[in-house]
Amino acid sequence: MYLPEIGAKIKHLRGQRGMSQIALAKQLGVSKSVVSSYENSVHLPPYDVLICMARIFGVSTDYLLGASGKRTINVDGLTDTQIEAIALIVNELRTTHAKERTSPV
């Protein structure tokens, strides 16, 4: 099975966090060359590593595998009030983004 998107997603998510391949490898318990092989779509990460990556990056395994284009935010440990505040911020950003796309330049 060939899933080139997973490698690009791993590399992108790692870059967004300013994380080196070595740092990610340490968190995953693998070598830097193994992380490189994932990013270059030479190998697919095994199930346990995929789950660990999803947790590190705060995304779903479906997102990493390309089964879903949606990203998630891990709200574990937050209060209901904090989660509601995050939802309000997300909705405000969506509204602002929609207005920016429809307004004439």
PDB file of C-alpha atoms in Angstrom:
ATOM      1  CA  MET A   1       0.000   0.000   0.000  1.00  0.00           C
ATOM      2  CA  TYR A   2       1.362   3.409  -0.964  1.00  0.00           C
ATOM      3  CA  LEU A   3       0.192   6.438   1.030  1.00  0.00           C
ATOM      4  CA  PRO A   4       2.357   9.432   0.026  1.00  0.00           C
ATOM      5  CA  GLU A   5       0.133  11.848   1.948  1.00  0.00           C
ATOM      6  CA  ILE A   6       1.095  10.404   5.318  1.00  0.00           C
ATOM      7  CA  GLY A   7       4.764  11.252   4.838  1.00  0.00           C
ATOM      8  CA  ALA A   8       3.978  14.814   3.816  1.00  0.00           C
ATOM      9  CA  LYS A   9       1.601  15.216   6.756  1.00  0.00           C
ATOM     10  CA  ILE A  10       4.149  13.928   9.253  1.00  0.00           C
ATOM     11  CA  LYS A  11       6.814  16.267   7.881  1.00  0.00           C
ATOM     12  CA  HIS A  12       4.417  19.229   7.864  1.00  0.00           C
ATOM     13  CA  LEU A  13       3.156  18.627  11.396  1.00  0.00           C
ATOM     14  CA  ARG A  14       6.685  18.134  12.688  1.00  0.00           C
ATOM     15  CA  GLY A  15       7.789  21.355  11.003  1.00  0.00           C
ATOM     16  CA  GLN A  16       4.845  23.296  12.423  1.00  0.00           C
ATOM     17  CA  ARG A  17       6.078  22.413  15.890  1.00  0.00           C
ATOM     18  CA  GLY A  18       9.688  23.274  15.114  1.00  0.00           C
ATOM     19  CA  MET A  19      10.576  19.684  15.947  1.00  0.00           C
ATOM     20  CA  SER A  20      13.594  17.938  14.442  1.00  0.00           C
ATOM     21  CA  GLN A  21      13.472  14.393  13.139  1.00  0.00           C
ATOM     22  CA  ILE A  22      15.730  13.441  16.045  1.00  0.00           C
ATOM     23  CA  ALA A  23      13.326  14.932  18.608  1.00  0.00           C
ATOM     24  CA  LEU A  24      10.351  13.144  17.056  1.00  0.00           C
ATOM     25  CA  ALA A  25      12.323   9.905  16.865  1.00  0.00           C
ATOM     26  CA  LYS A  26      13.125  10.109  20.592  1.00  0.00           C
ATOM     27  CA  GLN A  27       9.453  10.627  21.459  1.00  0.00           C
ATOM     28  CA  LEU A  28       8.470   7.680  19.261  1.00  0.00           C
ATOM     29  CA  GLY A  29      11.283   5.420  20.449  1.00  0.00           C
ATOM     30  CA  VAL A  30      12.691   4.955  16.944  1.00  0.00           C
ATOM     31  CA  SER A  31      15.761   6.194  15.074  1.00  0.00           C
ATOM     32  CA  LYS A  32      16.017   9.376  13.000  1.00  0.00           C
ATOM     33  CA  SER A  33      16.342   7.253   9.854  1.00  0.00           C
ATOM     34  CA  VAL A  34      13.025   5.554  10.644  1.00  0.00           C
ATOM     35  CA  VAL A  35      11.304   8.957  10.942  1.00  0.00           C
ATOM     36  CA  SER A  36      12.913   9.943   7.635  1.00  0.00           C
ATOM     37  CA  SER A  37      11.563   6.761   6.022  1.00  0.00           C
ATOM     38  CA  TYR A  38       8.053   7.652   7.245  1.00  0.00           C
ATOM     39  CA  GLU A  39       8.323  11.216   5.921  1.00  0.00           C
ATOM     40  CA  ASN A  40       9.574   9.995   2.546  1.00  0.00           C
ATOM     41  CA  SER A  41       6.785   7.392   2.383  1.00  0.00           C
ATOM     42  CA  VAL A  42       9.317   4.573   2.164  1.00  0.00           C
ATOM     43  CA  HIS A  43       7.682   2.833   5.137  1.00  0.00           C
ATOM     44  CA  LEU A  44       4.376   3.244   6.911  1.00  0.00           C
ATOM     45  CA  PRO A  45       4.497   3.626  10.675  1.00  0.00           C
ATOM     46  CA  PRO A  46       3.153   0.612  12.563  1.00  0.00           C
ATOM     47  CA  TYR A  47      -0.121   0.914  14.429  1.00  0.00           C
ATOM     48  CA  ASP A  48       1.404   1.792  17.820  1.00  0.00           C
ATOM     49  CA  VAL A  49       3.718   4.438  16.336  1.00  0.00           C
ATOM     50  CA  LEU A  50       0.852   5.919  14.321  1.00  0.00           C
ATOM     51  CA  ILE A  51      -1.213   6.326  17.491  1.00  0.00           C
ATOM     52  CA  CYS A  52       1.739   7.886  19.302  1.00  0.00           C
ATOM     53  CA  MET A  53       2.283  10.348  16.426  1.00  0.00           C
ATOM     54  CA  ALA A  54      -1.378  11.307  16.448  1.00  0.00           C
ATOM     55  CA  ARG A  55      -1.118  12.085  20.158  1.00  0.00           C
ATOM     56  CA  ILE A  56       2.112  14.064  19.751  1.00  0.00           C
ATOM     57  CA  PHE A  57       0.666  16.161  16.925  1.00  0.00           C
ATOM     58  CA  GLY A  58      -2.850  16.449  18.348  1.00  0.00           C
ATOM     59  CA  VAL A  59      -4.518  14.972  15.270  1.00  0.00           C
ATOM     60  CA  SER A  60      -6.494  11.826  14.574  1.00  0.00           C
ATOM     61  CA  THR A  61      -5.022   8.718  13.002  1.00  0.00           C
ATOM     62  CA  ASP A  62      -7.653   9.169  10.281  1.00  0.00           C
ATOM     63  CA  TYR A  63      -6.115  12.564   9.504  1.00  0.00           C
ATOM     64  CA  LEU A  64      -2.601  11.103   9.287  1.00  0.00           C
ATOM     65  CA  LEU A  65      -3.789   8.265   7.044  1.00  0.00           C
ATOM     66  CA  GLY A  66      -5.759  10.593   4.773  1.00  0.00           C
ATOM     67  CA  ALA A  67      -9.127   9.066   5.679  1.00  0.00           C
ATOM     68  CA  SER A  68     -10.264  12.446   6.956  1.00  0.00           C
ATOM     69  CA  GLY A  69      -9.205  15.969   6.067  1.00  0.00           C
ATOM     70  CA  LYS A  70     -10.326  17.184   9.454  1.00  0.00           C
ATOM     71  CA  ARG A  71      -7.877  17.970  12.185  1.00  0.00           C
ATOM     72  CA  THR A  72      -8.761  17.743  15.837  1.00  0.00           C
ATOM     73  CA  ILE A  73      -7.867  19.574  19.006  1.00  0.00           C
ATOM     74  CA  ASN A  74      -7.212  17.502  22.093  1.00  0.00           C
ATOM     75  CA  VAL A  75      -9.196  19.054  24.952  1.00  0.00           C
ATOM     76  CA  ASP A  76      -8.467  16.344  27.509  1.00  0.00           C
ATOM     77  CA  GLY A  77      -8.019  17.841  30.952  1.00  0.00           C
ATOM     78  CA  LEU A  78      -9.848  21.073  30.157  1.00  0.00           C
ATOM     79  CA  THR A  79     -13.005  22.187  31.896  1.00  0.00           C
ATOM     80  CA  ASP A  80     -16.317  22.532  30.063  1.00  0.00           C
ATOM     81  CA  THR A  81     -15.947  26.304  30.310  1.00  0.00           C
ATOM     82  CA  GLN A  82     -12.493  26.185  28.700  1.00  0.00           C
ATOM     83  CA  ILE A  83     -13.764  23.905  25.922  1.00  0.00           C
ATOM     84  CA  GLU A  84     -16.669  26.297  25.252  1.00  0.00           C
ATOM     85  CA  ALA A  85     -14.204  29.217  25.087  1.00  0.00           C
ATOM     86  CA  ILE A  86     -12.127  27.337  22.499  1.00  0.00           C
ATOM     87  CA  ALA A  87     -15.268  26.602  20.467  1.00  0.00           C
ATOM     88  CA  LEU A  88     -16.171  30.312  20.507  1.00  0.00           C
ATOM     89  CA  ILE A  89     -12.698  31.264  19.296  1.00  0.00           C
ATOM     90  CA  VAL A  90     -12.850  28.685  16.488  1.00  0.00           C
ATOM     91  CA  ASN A  91     -16.271  29.941  15.381  1.00  0.00           C
ATOM     92  CA  GLU A  92     -15.059  33.552  15.430  1.00  0.00           C
ATOM     93  CA  LEU A  93     -12.036  32.645  13.314  1.00  0.00           C
ATOM     94  CA  ARG A  94     -14.270  30.819  10.808  1.00  0.00           C
ATOM     95  CA  THR A  95     -16.583  33.831  10.579  1.00  0.00           C
ATOM     96  CA  THR A  96     -13.675  36.224  10.093  1.00  0.00           C
ATOM     97  CA  HIS A  97     -12.117  33.945   7.471  1.00  0.00           C
ATOM     98  CA  ALA A  98     -15.409  33.651   5.575  1.00  0.00           C
ATOM     99  CA  LYS A  99     -15.803  37.445   5.553  1.00  0.00           C
ATOM    100  CA  GLU A 100     -12.256  37.916   4.279  1.00  0.00           C
ATOM    101  CA  ARG A 101     -12.872  35.477   1.399  1.00  0.00           C
ATOM    102  CA  THR A 102     -16.085  37.203   0.291  1.00  0.00           C
ATOM    103  CA  SER A 103     -15.082  40.845   0.707  1.00  0.00           C
ATOM    104  CA  PRO A 104     -13.801  42.676  -2.394  1.00  0.00           C
ATOM    105  CA  VAL A 105     -10.145  43.619  -2.406  1.00  0.00           C
TER     106      VAL A 105
END
